[in-house]
PDB file of C-alpha atoms in Angstrom:
ATOM      1  CA  UNK N  23     -18.290  -9.603 -12.047  1.00 48.00           C
ATOM      2  CA  UNK N  24     -17.747 -11.736  -9.861  1.00 50.00           C
ATOM      3  CA  UNK N  25     -17.239 -10.027  -6.031  1.00 49.00           C
ATOM      4  CA  UNK N  26     -15.246 -12.544  -3.721  1.00 48.00           C
ATOM      5  CA  UNK N  27     -15.606 -13.684  -0.818  1.00 48.00           C
ATOM      6  CA  UNK N  28     -13.795 -15.892   2.095  1.00 54.00           C
ATOM      7  CA  UNK N  29     -10.155 -14.982   1.722  1.00 63.00           C
ATOM      8  CA  UNK N  30     -10.096 -13.984  -2.101  1.00 70.00           C
ATOM      9  CA  UNK N  31     -10.509 -10.511  -1.390  1.00 80.00           C
ATOM     10  CA  UNK N  32      -7.224  -9.655   0.103  1.00 86.00           C
ATOM     11  CA  UNK N  33      -4.670 -10.132  -3.144  1.00 91.00           C
ATOM     12  CA  UNK N  34      -6.892  -7.742  -5.131  1.00 92.00           C
ATOM     13  CA  UNK N  35      -7.469  -5.054  -2.145  1.00 91.00           C
ATOM     14  CA  UNK N  36      -3.904  -5.527  -1.458  1.00 94.00           C
ATOM     15  CA  UNK N  37      -2.836  -4.712  -4.813  1.00 95.00           C
ATOM     16  CA  UNK N  38      -5.753  -1.941  -4.715  1.00 95.00           C
ATOM     17  CA  UNK N  39      -4.738  -0.515  -1.473  1.00 96.00           C
ATOM     18  CA  UNK N  40      -0.914  -0.161  -2.833  1.00 97.00           C
ATOM     19  CA  UNK N  41      -1.828   1.135  -6.850  1.00 97.00           C
ATOM     20  CA  UNK N  42      -3.241   4.021  -4.516  1.00 97.00           C
ATOM     21  CA  UNK N  43      -0.067   4.754  -2.264  1.00 98.00           C
ATOM     22  CA  UNK N  44       2.288   4.565  -5.760  1.00 98.00           C
ATOM     23  CA  UNK N  45      -0.183   6.992  -7.201  1.00 98.00           C
ATOM     24  CA  UNK N  46       0.338  10.817  -7.524  1.00 98.00           C
ATOM     25  CA  UNK N  47      -1.145  12.772  -4.692  1.00 97.00           C
ATOM     26  CA  UNK N  48      -3.997  14.190  -6.528  1.00 97.00           C
ATOM     27  CA  UNK N  49      -5.099  10.694  -7.788  1.00 98.00           C
ATOM     28  CA  UNK N  50      -4.474  10.450  -4.102  1.00 97.00           C
ATOM     29  CA  UNK N  51      -7.055  13.388  -2.562  1.00 96.00           C
ATOM     30  CA  UNK N  52      -9.460  12.354  -5.469  1.00 97.00           C
ATOM     31  CA  UNK N  53     -10.472   8.717  -4.202  1.00 96.00           C
ATOM     32  CA  UNK N  54      -9.379   9.678   0.035  1.00 96.00           C
ATOM     33  CA  UNK N  55     -12.977  11.805  -1.245  1.00 95.00           C
ATOM     34  CA  UNK N  56     -14.722   9.287  -3.803  1.00 95.00           C
ATOM     35  CA  UNK N  57     -14.840   7.320   0.191  1.00 92.00           C
ATOM     36  CA  UNK N  58     -16.319  10.790   1.959  1.00 92.00           C
ATOM     37  CA  UNK N  59     -13.226  12.906   2.481  1.00 91.00           C
ATOM     38  CA  UNK N  60     -11.335  10.177   4.666  1.00 92.00           C
ATOM     39  CA  UNK N  61      -7.895  11.690   6.580  1.00 93.00           C
ATOM     40  CA  UNK N  62      -5.014  10.643   4.137  1.00 95.00           C
ATOM     41  CA  UNK N  63      -4.187   8.550   7.741  1.00 94.00           C
ATOM     42  CA  UNK N  64      -6.997   6.129   5.472  1.00 95.00           C
ATOM     43  CA  UNK N  65      -4.197   5.396   2.656  1.00 96.00           C
ATOM     44  CA  UNK N  66      -2.166   3.315   4.816  1.00 95.00           C
ATOM     45  CA  UNK N  67      -5.030   1.860   6.813  1.00 94.00           C
ATOM     46  CA  UNK N  68      -6.319  -0.007   3.355  1.00 93.00           C
ATOM     47  CA  UNK N  69      -2.545  -0.962   2.921  1.00 95.00           C
ATOM     48  CA  UNK N  70      -2.567  -2.067   7.016  1.00 94.00           C
ATOM     49  CA  UNK N  71      -6.150  -4.079   6.674  1.00 88.00           C
ATOM     50  CA  UNK N  72      -4.355  -6.583   3.714  1.00 86.00           C
ATOM     51  CA  UNK N  73      -0.617  -6.639   4.441  1.00 91.00           C
ATOM     52  CA  UNK N  74      -1.069  -8.928   7.750  1.00 89.00           C
ATOM     53  CA  UNK N  75      -2.707 -11.650   5.702  1.00 89.00           C
ATOM     54  CA  UNK N  76       1.246 -11.388   3.631  1.00 91.00           C
ATOM     55  CA  UNK N  77       1.540 -14.487   5.252  1.00 90.00           C
ATOM     56  CA  UNK N  78      -1.624 -16.086   3.935  1.00 90.00           C
ATOM     57  CA  UNK N  79      -0.466 -15.085   0.459  1.00 90.00           C
ATOM     58  CA  UNK N  80       2.881 -16.393   0.682  1.00 90.00           C
ATOM     59  CA  UNK N  81       2.025 -19.042   0.925  1.00 90.00           C
ATOM     60  CA  UNK N  82      -1.098 -19.387  -1.193  1.00 87.00           C
ATOM     61  CA  UNK N  83       1.138 -19.260  -3.779  1.00 87.00           C
ATOM     62  CA  UNK N  84      -0.217 -15.531  -4.828  1.00 87.00           C
ATOM     63  CA  UNK N  85       3.279 -13.142  -3.808  1.00 90.00           C
ATOM     64  CA  UNK N  86       6.701 -15.136  -4.311  1.00 91.00           C
ATOM     65  CA  UNK N  87       9.883 -14.016  -1.790  1.00 93.00           C
ATOM     66  CA  UNK N  88      10.353 -11.012  -3.587  1.00 94.00           C
ATOM     67  CA  UNK N  89       6.678  -8.879  -3.873  1.00 95.00           C
ATOM     68  CA  UNK N  90       6.994  -9.565   0.679  1.00 95.00           C
ATOM     69  CA  UNK N  91       9.816  -8.801   0.837  1.00 96.00           C
ATOM     70  CA  UNK N  92       8.696  -4.863  -1.271  1.00 97.00           C
ATOM     71  CA  UNK N  93       5.908  -5.033   0.558  1.00 97.00           C
ATOM     72  CA  UNK N  94       7.153  -4.866   4.077  1.00 97.00           C
ATOM     73  CA  UNK N  95       9.943  -1.944   3.351  1.00 98.00           C
ATOM     74  CA  UNK N  96       6.752  -0.196   2.294  1.00 98.00           C
ATOM     75  CA  UNK N  97       5.039  -1.497   5.854  1.00 97.00           C
ATOM     76  CA  UNK N  98       8.148  -0.500   7.733  1.00 97.00           C
ATOM     77  CA  UNK N  99       8.011   3.512   5.818  1.00 97.00           C
ATOM     78  CA  UNK N 100       4.484   3.454   7.282  1.00 97.00           C
ATOM     79  CA  UNK N 101       5.162   2.561  10.488  1.00 96.00           C
ATOM     80  CA  UNK N 102       7.687   5.198  10.265  1.00 96.00           C
ATOM     81  CA  UNK N 103       5.474   7.944   9.969  1.00 96.00           C
ATOM     82  CA  UNK N 104       3.047   7.198  12.067  1.00 94.00           C
ATOM     83  CA  UNK N 105       5.645   7.045  14.403  1.00 94.00           C
ATOM     84  CA  UNK N 106       6.965  10.323  13.536  1.00 92.00           C
ATOM     85  CA  UNK N 107       6.963  13.401  15.760  1.00 90.00           C
ATOM     86  CA  UNK N 108       5.651  15.152  12.249  1.00 92.00           C
ATOM     87  CA  UNK N 109       1.333  15.409  12.649  1.00 87.00           C
ATOM     88  CA  UNK N 110       1.515  17.457   9.311  1.00 92.00           C
ATOM     89  CA  UNK N 111       2.341  14.132   7.182  1.00 94.00           C
ATOM     90  CA  UNK N 112      -1.336  13.704   7.220  1.00 94.00           C
ATOM     91  CA  UNK N 113      -2.401  16.606   5.995  1.00 94.00           C
ATOM     92  CA  UNK N 114      -3.884  16.774   2.998  1.00 95.00           C
ATOM     93  CA  UNK N 115      -1.502  18.799   1.339  1.00 95.00           C
ATOM     94  CA  UNK N 116       1.336  17.077   2.555  1.00 96.00           C
ATOM     95  CA  UNK N 117       0.769  13.941   0.245  1.00 97.00           C
ATOM     96  CA  UNK N 118       2.316  16.247  -2.333  1.00 96.00           C
ATOM     97  CA  UNK N 119       5.800  18.190  -0.383  1.00 96.00           C
ATOM     98  CA  UNK N 120       7.496  16.200   1.761  1.00 97.00           C
ATOM     99  CA  UNK N 121       9.288  13.125   0.749  1.00 97.00           C
ATOM    100  CA  UNK N 122       8.181  10.893   3.357  1.00 97.00           C
ATOM    101  CA  UNK N 123       4.768  10.350   0.954  1.00 98.00           C
ATOM    102  CA  UNK N 124       7.166  10.473  -2.205  1.00 98.00           C
ATOM    103  CA  UNK N 125       9.427   7.826  -0.614  1.00 98.00           C
ATOM    104  CA  UNK N 126       6.255   5.897  -0.089  1.00 98.00           C
ATOM    105  CA  UNK N 127       5.582   6.041  -3.404  1.00 98.00           C
ATOM    106  CA  UNK N 128       9.060   4.814  -4.753  1.00 98.00           C
ATOM    107  CA  UNK N 129       8.599   2.409  -2.752  1.00 98.00           C
ATOM    108  CA  UNK N 130       4.734   1.418  -3.811  1.00 98.00           C
ATOM    109  CA  UNK N 131       5.746   1.495  -7.215  1.00 98.00           C
ATOM    110  CA  UNK N 132       8.130  -1.638  -7.133  1.00 97.00           C
ATOM    111  CA  UNK N 133       6.319  -3.850  -4.863  1.00 97.00           C
ATOM    112  CA  UNK N 134       3.276  -3.047  -7.403  1.00 96.00           C
ATOM    113  CA  UNK N 135       5.351  -4.119 -10.199  1.00 95.00           C
ATOM    114  CA  UNK N 136       5.450  -7.191  -8.950  1.00 94.00           C
ATOM    115  CA  UNK N 137       2.194  -7.708  -7.631  1.00 92.00           C
ATOM    116  CA  UNK N 138       1.635  -7.066 -11.136  1.00 87.00           C
ATOM    117  CA  UNK N 139       4.187  -9.132 -12.170  1.00 79.00           C
ATOM    118  CA  UNK N 140       4.723 -12.125  -9.808  1.00 65.00           C
ATOM    119  CA  UNK N 141       6.202 -14.176 -12.040  1.00 61.00           C
ATOM    120  CA  UNK N 142       8.290 -12.288 -13.572  1.00 55.00           C
ATOM    121  CA  UNK N 143      10.559 -11.513 -10.511  1.00 48.00           C
ATOM    122  CA  UNK N 144      10.938 -14.351  -8.785  1.00 49.00           C
ATOM    123  CA  UNK N 145      12.825 -17.804  -9.846  1.00 50.00           C
TER     124      UNK N 145
END
């Protein structure tokens, strides 16, 4: 298997980040442990690293408009959480207990479906 170079990393990393946001809390916590016990906000940061290149993905035809919209909605949810006055959102136990994280999972699951099967939904 070859390692993506240049901009080729964008879509696989975006899919991986969205997949992790769609995962259950236990999987998310295990992932954070595998990357050195990273804080919960690392889940959002991994997504943020790739979402800034959304226009490029659309321009190249790698994702369609419905996937882009789903990703923007997910990004808006994460942004709302980041400016929230509830610091507990970013603690490990919140991944299982806070409704905001459940909403992230719902939105991420929808976006992931559109990323994995992009042309089944866009016409």
